[in-house]
PDB file of C-alpha atoms in Angstrom:
ATOM      1  CA  ASP C   1     -16.670 -56.798  97.980  1.00 38.00           C
ATOM      2  CA  ILE C   2     -15.077 -53.665  96.208  1.00 41.00           C
ATOM      3  CA  PHE C   3     -13.604 -52.158  99.365  1.00 43.00           C
ATOM      4  CA  THR C   4     -12.326 -55.930 100.338  1.00 44.00           C
ATOM      5  CA  ARG C   5     -10.549 -56.431  97.110  1.00 46.00           C
ATOM      6  CA  GLY C   6      -8.986 -52.688  97.274  1.00 61.00           C
ATOM      7  CA  SER C   7      -7.515 -53.527 100.877  1.00 73.00           C
ATOM      8  CA  ALA C   8      -6.348 -56.968  99.790  1.00 79.00           C
ATOM      9  CA  GLY C   9      -4.575 -54.894  96.753  1.00 79.00           C
ATOM     10  CA  VAL C  10      -3.455 -52.867  98.957  1.00 83.00           C
ATOM     11  CA  VAL C  11      -1.633 -55.333 101.483  1.00 85.00           C
ATOM     12  CA  PHE C  12      -0.305 -57.445  98.484  1.00 87.00           C
ATOM     13  CA  GLU C  13       0.975 -54.401  97.160  1.00 87.00           C
ATOM     14  CA  LEU C  14       2.662 -53.176 100.830  1.00 90.00           C
ATOM     15  CA  LEU C  15       3.979 -56.745 101.015  1.00 90.00           C
ATOM     16  CA  GLN C  16       6.354 -56.083  97.665  1.00 91.00           C
ATOM     17  CA  SER C  17       7.891 -53.145  99.355  1.00 92.00           C
ATOM     18  CA  ARG C  18      11.299 -53.620 100.355  1.00 93.00           C
ATOM     19  CA  SER C  19      10.913 -51.021 103.098  1.00 94.00           C
ATOM     20  CA  MET C  20       7.940 -52.191 104.466  1.00 94.00           C
ATOM     21  CA  TRP C  21       9.497 -55.846 105.047  1.00 96.00           C
ATOM     22  CA  GLY C  22      12.400 -53.879 106.915  1.00 96.00           C
ATOM     23  CA  ALA C  23      10.306 -51.945 109.007  1.00 95.00           C
ATOM     24  CA  MET C  24       8.097 -55.371 109.799  1.00 96.00           C
ATOM     25  CA  ILE C  25      11.634 -57.371 110.672  1.00 97.00           C
ATOM     26  CA  LEU C  26      12.724 -54.662 112.921  1.00 97.00           C
ATOM     27  CA  GLN C  27       9.255 -54.261 114.574  1.00 97.00           C
ATOM     28  CA  ALA C  28       9.147 -58.154 115.313  1.00 97.00           C
ATOM     29  CA  ALA C  29      12.605 -58.277 116.804  1.00 96.00           C
ATOM     30  CA  GLY C  30      11.910 -55.309 119.163  1.00 96.00           C
ATOM     31  CA  ILE C  31       8.673 -56.555 120.277  1.00 96.00           C
ATOM     32  CA  TYR C  32      10.299 -60.198 120.650  1.00 97.00           C
ATOM     33  CA  THR C  33      12.991 -58.885 123.067  1.00 96.00           C
ATOM     34  CA  TYR C  34      10.505 -56.396 124.799  1.00 96.00           C
ATOM     35  CA  TYR C  35       8.165 -59.226 125.719  1.00 95.00           C
ATOM     36  CA  LEU C  36      11.210 -61.562 126.537  1.00 94.00           C
ATOM     37  CA  LEU C  37      12.053 -58.854 129.079  1.00 94.00           C
ATOM     38  CA  LEU C  38       8.796 -57.959 130.252  1.00 92.00           C
ATOM     39  CA  PHE C  39       8.100 -61.563 131.430  1.00 91.00           C
ATOM     40  CA  TRP C  40      11.365 -63.029 132.424  1.00 90.00           C
ATOM     41  CA  ILE C  41      13.443 -59.939 134.530  1.00 91.00           C
ATOM     42  CA  PRO C  42      12.035 -60.788 137.734  1.00 90.00           C
ATOM     43  CA  SER C  43      12.526 -64.722 137.576  1.00 88.00           C
ATOM     44  CA  TYR C  44      16.030 -63.772 136.307  1.00 90.00           C
ATOM     45  CA  LEU C  45      16.880 -61.472 138.812  1.00 88.00           C
ATOM     46  CA  GLN C  46      15.410 -64.018 141.470  1.00 86.00           C
ATOM     47  CA  THR C  47      17.368 -66.612 140.184  1.00 83.00           C
ATOM     48  CA  THR C  48      20.862 -64.975 139.619  1.00 82.00           C
ATOM     49  CA  GLY C  49      20.579 -62.685 142.550  1.00 75.00           C
ATOM     50  CA  ASN C  50      18.855 -64.568 144.996  1.00 76.00           C
ATOM     51  CA  LEU C  51      16.819 -61.983 145.774  1.00 77.00           C
ATOM     52  CA  SER C  52      13.706 -61.914 147.995  1.00 78.00           C
ATOM     53  CA  LEU C  53      10.500 -61.340 146.574  1.00 80.00           C
ATOM     54  CA  MET C  54      10.291 -57.356 147.916  1.00 84.00           C
ATOM     55  CA  LYS C  55      13.840 -56.810 146.429  1.00 85.00           C
ATOM     56  CA  THR C  56      12.693 -58.574 143.341  1.00 86.00           C
ATOM     57  CA  GLY C  57       9.696 -56.488 142.790  1.00 87.00           C
ATOM     58  CA  LEU C  58      11.717 -53.152 143.498  1.00 90.00           C
ATOM     59  CA  TYR C  59      14.659 -54.281 140.888  1.00 89.00           C
ATOM     60  CA  THR C  60      12.356 -55.414 138.481  1.00 90.00           C
ATOM     61  CA  ALA C  61      10.717 -51.666 138.525  1.00 93.00           C
ATOM     62  CA  LEU C  62      13.868 -49.923 138.074  1.00 93.00           C
ATOM     63  CA  PRO C  63      14.984 -50.224 134.573  1.00 93.00           C
ATOM     64  CA  TRP C  64      11.348 -49.381 133.459  1.00 94.00           C
ATOM     65  CA  ALA C  65      11.261 -46.132 135.527  1.00 95.00           C
ATOM     66  CA  ILE C  66      14.379 -45.248 133.698  1.00 95.00           C
ATOM     67  CA  ALA C  67      13.629 -46.553 130.277  1.00 94.00           C
ATOM     68  CA  ALA C  68      10.379 -44.425 130.314  1.00 93.00           C
ATOM     69  CA  PRO C  69      11.796 -41.158 130.339  1.00 95.00           C
ATOM     70  CA  VAL C  70      14.952 -41.988 128.543  1.00 95.00           C
ATOM     71  CA  SER C  71      12.822 -43.581 125.269  1.00 93.00           C
ATOM     72  CA  ILE C  72      10.895 -39.908 125.488  1.00 93.00           C
ATOM     73  CA  CYS C  73      14.113 -38.260 125.254  1.00 94.00           C
ATOM     74  CA  LEU C  74      15.663 -40.194 122.437  1.00 91.00           C
ATOM     75  CA  GLY C  75      12.281 -39.693 120.531  1.00 89.00           C
ATOM     76  CA  LEU C  76      12.366 -36.036 120.785  1.00 90.00           C
ATOM     77  CA  LEU C  77      16.210 -35.844 119.910  1.00 90.00           C
ATOM     78  CA  SER C  78      15.675 -37.569 116.979  1.00 85.00           C
ATOM     79  CA  ASP C  79      12.543 -34.944 116.128  1.00 84.00           C
ATOM     80  CA  ARG C  80      14.690 -32.167 116.600  1.00 86.00           C
ATOM     81  CA  LEU C  81      17.936 -33.334 114.766  1.00 83.00           C
ATOM     82  CA  LEU C  82      15.926 -34.181 111.551  1.00 80.00           C
ATOM     83  CA  ASP C  83      13.988 -31.556 109.352  1.00 80.00           C
ATOM     84  CA  ARG C  84      11.110 -32.608 107.145  1.00 79.00           C
ATOM     85  CA  ASN C  85      13.094 -33.396 104.025  1.00 81.00           C
ATOM     86  CA  LYS C  86      15.409 -35.931 105.667  1.00 79.00           C
ATOM     87  CA  LEU C  87      12.361 -37.302 107.502  1.00 79.00           C
ATOM     88  CA  MET C  88      10.791 -37.730 103.791  1.00 81.00           C
ATOM     89  CA  LEU C  89      13.932 -39.565 102.797  1.00 79.00           C
ATOM     90  CA  GLY C  90      13.760 -42.017 105.791  1.00 81.00           C
ATOM     91  CA  GLN C  91      16.865 -40.695 107.719  1.00 88.00           C
ATOM     92  CA  ARG C  92      14.884 -41.678 110.764  1.00 90.00           C
ATOM     93  CA  ARG C  93      16.342 -44.900 110.439  1.00 93.00           C
ATOM     94  CA  TYR C  94      19.670 -43.726 111.869  1.00 94.00           C
ATOM     95  CA  ALA C  95      17.917 -43.096 114.661  1.00 93.00           C
ATOM     96  CA  VAL C  96      16.074 -46.060 114.750  1.00 95.00           C
ATOM     97  CA  ILE C  97      19.472 -48.164 114.619  1.00 96.00           C
ATOM     98  CA  GLY C  98      21.078 -46.591 116.989  1.00 95.00           C
ATOM     99  CA  CYS C  99      18.348 -47.278 119.522  1.00 96.00           C
ATOM    100  CA  THR C 100      18.513 -50.821 118.432  1.00 97.00           C
ATOM    101  CA  LEU C 101      21.861 -51.193 118.904  1.00 96.00           C
ATOM    102  CA  LEU C 102      21.646 -49.862 122.464  1.00 95.00           C
ATOM    103  CA  ALA C 103      18.727 -52.343 123.051  1.00 96.00           C
ATOM    104  CA  ALA C 104      20.898 -54.803 122.181  1.00 96.00           C
ATOM    105  CA  CYS C 105      23.371 -54.475 125.102  1.00 95.00           C
ATOM    106  CA  VAL C 106      21.448 -57.466 126.235  1.00 95.00           C
ATOM    107  CA  LEU C 107      23.465 -59.704 125.058  1.00 95.00           C
ATOM    108  CA  PHE C 108      25.998 -58.670 127.492  1.00 95.00           C
ATOM    109  CA  VAL C 109      23.456 -59.324 130.610  1.00 94.00           C
ATOM    110  CA  PRO C 110      24.514 -63.137 130.949  1.00 91.00           C
ATOM    111  CA  LEU C 111      28.124 -62.176 131.040  1.00 92.00           C
ATOM    112  CA  THR C 112      27.974 -60.853 134.885  1.00 90.00           C
ATOM    113  CA  THR C 113      26.429 -61.709 138.087  1.00 88.00           C
ATOM    114  CA  ASN C 114      26.771 -58.235 139.696  1.00 91.00           C
ATOM    115  CA  THR C 115      23.406 -56.653 140.033  1.00 90.00           C
ATOM    116  CA  ALA C 116      24.139 -53.222 139.358  1.00 92.00           C
ATOM    117  CA  VAL C 117      25.771 -54.256 136.394  1.00 94.00           C
ATOM    118  CA  ILE C 118      22.800 -56.547 135.227  1.00 93.00           C
ATOM    119  CA  LEU C 119      20.533 -53.585 136.163  1.00 94.00           C
ATOM    120  CA  THR C 120      22.077 -51.184 134.038  1.00 95.00           C
ATOM    121  CA  LEU C 121      22.344 -53.366 131.052  1.00 96.00           C
ATOM    122  CA  PHE C 122      18.714 -54.027 131.659  1.00 96.00           C
ATOM    123  CA  ALA C 123      17.636 -50.023 131.693  1.00 96.00           C
ATOM    124  CA  ILE C 124      19.640 -49.512 128.423  1.00 96.00           C
ATOM    125  CA  SER C 125      18.459 -52.100 127.010  1.00 96.00           C
ATOM    126  CA  LEU C 126      14.612 -51.303 127.767  1.00 96.00           C
ATOM    127  CA  SER C 127      15.128 -47.406 126.857  1.00 96.00           C
ATOM    128  CA  GLY C 128      16.644 -48.471 123.352  1.00 96.00           C
ATOM    129  CA  ILE C 129      13.857 -50.971 122.848  1.00 96.00           C
ATOM    130  CA  SER C 130      11.196 -48.896 123.770  1.00 95.00           C
ATOM    131  CA  ALA C 131      12.422 -45.990 121.696  1.00 95.00           C
ATOM    132  CA  THR C 132      12.981 -48.503 119.225  1.00 96.00           C
ATOM    133  CA  ILE C 133       9.346 -49.863 118.523  1.00 95.00           C
ATOM    134  CA  SER C 134       8.147 -46.182 118.590  1.00 94.00           C
ATOM    135  CA  LEU C 135      10.519 -44.404 116.168  1.00 95.00           C
ATOM    136  CA  ASN C 136       9.962 -47.468 113.722  1.00 95.00           C
ATOM    137  CA  ILE C 137       6.569 -46.779 113.472  1.00 94.00           C
ATOM    138  CA  VAL C 138       7.255 -43.183 112.908  1.00 93.00           C
ATOM    139  CA  LEU C 139       9.296 -44.536 110.459  1.00 94.00           C
ATOM    140  CA  VAL C 140       6.565 -45.904 108.561  1.00 94.00           C
ATOM    141  CA  THR C 141       4.586 -43.125 108.330  1.00 92.00           C
ATOM    142  CA  ASP C 142       7.667 -40.611 107.325  1.00 90.00           C
ATOM    143  CA  LEU C 143       8.033 -43.182 104.188  1.00 90.00           C
ATOM    144  CA  PHE C 144       4.608 -43.483 103.198  1.00 88.00           C
ATOM    145  CA  ARG C 145       3.014 -41.399 100.475  1.00 84.00           C
ATOM    146  CA  ARG C 146      -0.875 -42.551 100.451  1.00 83.00           C
ATOM    147  CA  PRO C 147      -2.396 -41.005 103.603  1.00 82.00           C
ATOM    148  CA  ARG C 148      -5.330 -43.192 103.324  1.00 83.00           C
ATOM    149  CA  ASP C 149      -3.538 -46.387 103.240  1.00 85.00           C
ATOM    150  CA  ILE C 150      -1.464 -45.563 106.248  1.00 89.00           C
ATOM    151  CA  GLY C 151      -3.620 -47.899 108.771  1.00 89.00           C
ATOM    152  CA  LYS C 152      -2.808 -50.921 106.496  1.00 90.00           C
ATOM    153  CA  ALA C 153       0.940 -50.416 106.762  1.00 92.00           C
ATOM    154  CA  LEU C 154       0.629 -49.710 110.676  1.00 93.00           C
ATOM    155  CA  SER C 155      -1.049 -52.501 110.779  1.00 93.00           C
ATOM    156  CA  LEU C 156       1.219 -54.818 109.104  1.00 93.00           C
ATOM    157  CA  ALA C 157       4.278 -53.864 111.413  1.00 94.00           C
ATOM    158  CA  ILE C 158       2.039 -54.093 114.347  1.00 94.00           C
ATOM    159  CA  LEU C 159       0.960 -57.728 113.346  1.00 94.00           C
ATOM    160  CA  SER C 160       4.430 -58.722 112.821  1.00 95.00           C
ATOM    161  CA  GLY C 161       5.532 -57.497 116.287  1.00 95.00           C
ATOM    162  CA  ASN C 162       2.541 -58.890 117.618  1.00 94.00           C
ATOM    163  CA  VAL C 163       3.053 -62.194 116.645  1.00 95.00           C
ATOM    164  CA  PHE C 164       6.793 -62.354 117.604  1.00 95.00           C
ATOM    165  CA  GLY C 165       5.898 -61.056 120.958  1.00 94.00           C
ATOM    166  CA  LEU C 166       3.505 -63.777 121.404  1.00 93.00           C
ATOM    167  CA  VAL C 167       5.919 -66.507 120.966  1.00 94.00           C
ATOM    168  CA  ALA C 168       8.846 -64.885 122.976  1.00 94.00           C
ATOM    169  CA  PRO C 169       7.726 -66.049 126.315  1.00 90.00           C
ATOM    170  CA  ILE C 170       7.375 -69.236 125.233  1.00 92.00           C
ATOM    171  CA  ILE C 171      10.369 -69.916 123.657  1.00 93.00           C
ATOM    172  CA  THR C 172      12.152 -68.279 126.143  1.00 92.00           C
ATOM    173  CA  GLY C 173      10.459 -70.881 128.912  1.00 91.00           C
ATOM    174  CA  TYR C 174      11.460 -73.989 126.678  1.00 93.00           C
ATOM    175  CA  LEU C 175      15.140 -72.407 126.025  1.00 92.00           C
ATOM    176  CA  VAL C 176      15.640 -71.827 130.150  1.00 90.00           C
ATOM    177  CA  ALA C 177      14.084 -75.334 130.842  1.00 90.00           C
ATOM    178  CA  ASN C 178      16.034 -77.183 128.227  1.00 90.00           C
ATOM    179  CA  PHE C 179      19.319 -75.543 128.641  1.00 87.00           C
ATOM    180  CA  GLY C 180      19.224 -74.819 132.580  1.00 81.00           C
ATOM    181  CA  GLY C 181      19.839 -70.906 132.205  1.00 84.00           C
ATOM    182  CA  TYR C 182      19.213 -67.339 130.463  1.00 90.00           C
ATOM    183  CA  GLY C 183      22.040 -67.242 127.842  1.00 90.00           C
ATOM    184  CA  TRP C 184      20.432 -68.534 124.897  1.00 92.00           C
ATOM    185  CA  ALA C 185      17.120 -66.451 125.659  1.00 93.00           C
ATOM    186  CA  PHE C 186      19.143 -63.484 125.700  1.00 95.00           C
ATOM    187  CA  ALA C 187      21.319 -64.286 123.128  1.00 94.00           C
ATOM    188  CA  ILE C 188      18.318 -64.830 120.584  1.00 95.00           C
ATOM    189  CA  GLY C 189      16.921 -61.638 121.534  1.00 95.00           C
ATOM    190  CA  GLY C 190      20.100 -59.705 121.020  1.00 95.00           C
ATOM    191  CA  ILE C 191      20.951 -61.490 117.707  1.00 96.00           C
ATOM    192  CA  MET C 192      17.582 -60.607 116.700  1.00 96.00           C
ATOM    193  CA  LEU C 193      17.660 -56.778 117.328  1.00 97.00           C
ATOM    194  CA  LEU C 194      21.046 -57.095 115.607  1.00 97.00           C
ATOM    195  CA  ILE C 195      19.235 -58.521 112.474  1.00 97.00           C
ATOM    196  CA  GLY C 196      16.515 -55.728 112.885  1.00 96.00           C
ATOM    197  CA  ALA C 197      18.834 -52.769 112.787  1.00 97.00           C
ATOM    198  CA  VAL C 198      20.591 -54.229 109.554  1.00 97.00           C
ATOM    199  CA  ALA C 199      17.252 -54.611 108.126  1.00 96.00           C
ATOM    200  CA  VAL C 200      16.294 -50.853 108.433  1.00 95.00           C
ATOM    201  CA  GLY C 201      19.920 -50.004 107.361  1.00 94.00           C
ATOM    202  CA  THR C 202      19.481 -51.558 104.234  1.00 95.00           C
ATOM    203  CA  MET C 203      16.117 -52.228 103.298  1.00 93.00           C
ATOM    204  CA  THR C 204      14.005 -48.704 104.355  1.00 92.00           C
ATOM    205  CA  ASN C 205      15.596 -46.408 101.634  1.00 88.00           C
ATOM    206  CA  ALA C 206      12.817 -45.751  99.484  1.00 88.00           C
ATOM    207  CA  PRO C 207       9.159 -44.896 100.130  1.00 89.00           C
ATOM    208  CA  ILE C 208       7.379 -47.557 100.827  1.00 89.00           C
ATOM    209  CA  LEU C 209       4.299 -46.703  98.616  1.00 78.00           C
ATOM    210  CA  PRO C 210       4.761 -44.274  95.353  1.00 71.00           C
ATOM    211  CA  GLU C 211       2.685 -41.159  95.715  1.00 69.00           C
ATOM    212  CA  PRO C 212      -1.080 -41.617  94.431  1.00 62.00           C
ATOM    213  CA  GLU C 213      -1.961 -40.769  90.955  1.00 58.00           C
ATOM    214  CA  PRO C 214      -3.268 -37.381  90.335  1.00 55.00           C
ATOM    215  CA  ALA C 215      -7.192 -37.482  89.846  1.00 48.00           C
ATOM    216  CA  ARG C 216      -7.768 -36.729  85.893  1.00 52.00           C
TER     217      ARG C 216
END
């Protein structure tokens, strides 16, 4: 009982944190667009490029193969450029914003029918999204001042992402079925990422929870 009340109290306190909401909004946007691309890139490539099943599989793998090492390098770069004091002040958010803006290039996918350009945009977007999701979680730990409660904060961020990730393929299916194309699907993903970038840039400028009071 005591543990439950204590946990509920911490969660309620977290939900009052402006910085926590900024991280949750971005995580929701990032995971939504990640799942959008995860489930719908093959269908999009096959529909727009009239590709065979073999080529669809190959072309789908290319952006992911590029995104994996690039996202790792972006994470390493953010660690290299920021010292401990800057991290404690939440300045990792600038790296998060930059990666999110890279991811938002998914907005331009419907504007071209060139397969090479489409794959390039997908690779850039996936690199940005992969880095964004990871760096955003690390940003939460940067801004946190109560080590014993960090799991609750990370769980909230991950929960917000998973809820939006769950509905992403469903919403995309309805959009494609009702509008006869993928334009709106990619537009919503890109706009959500831009909203997430604004949220992180304007809301994550303070510790998520204050430091615990020293024991008397």
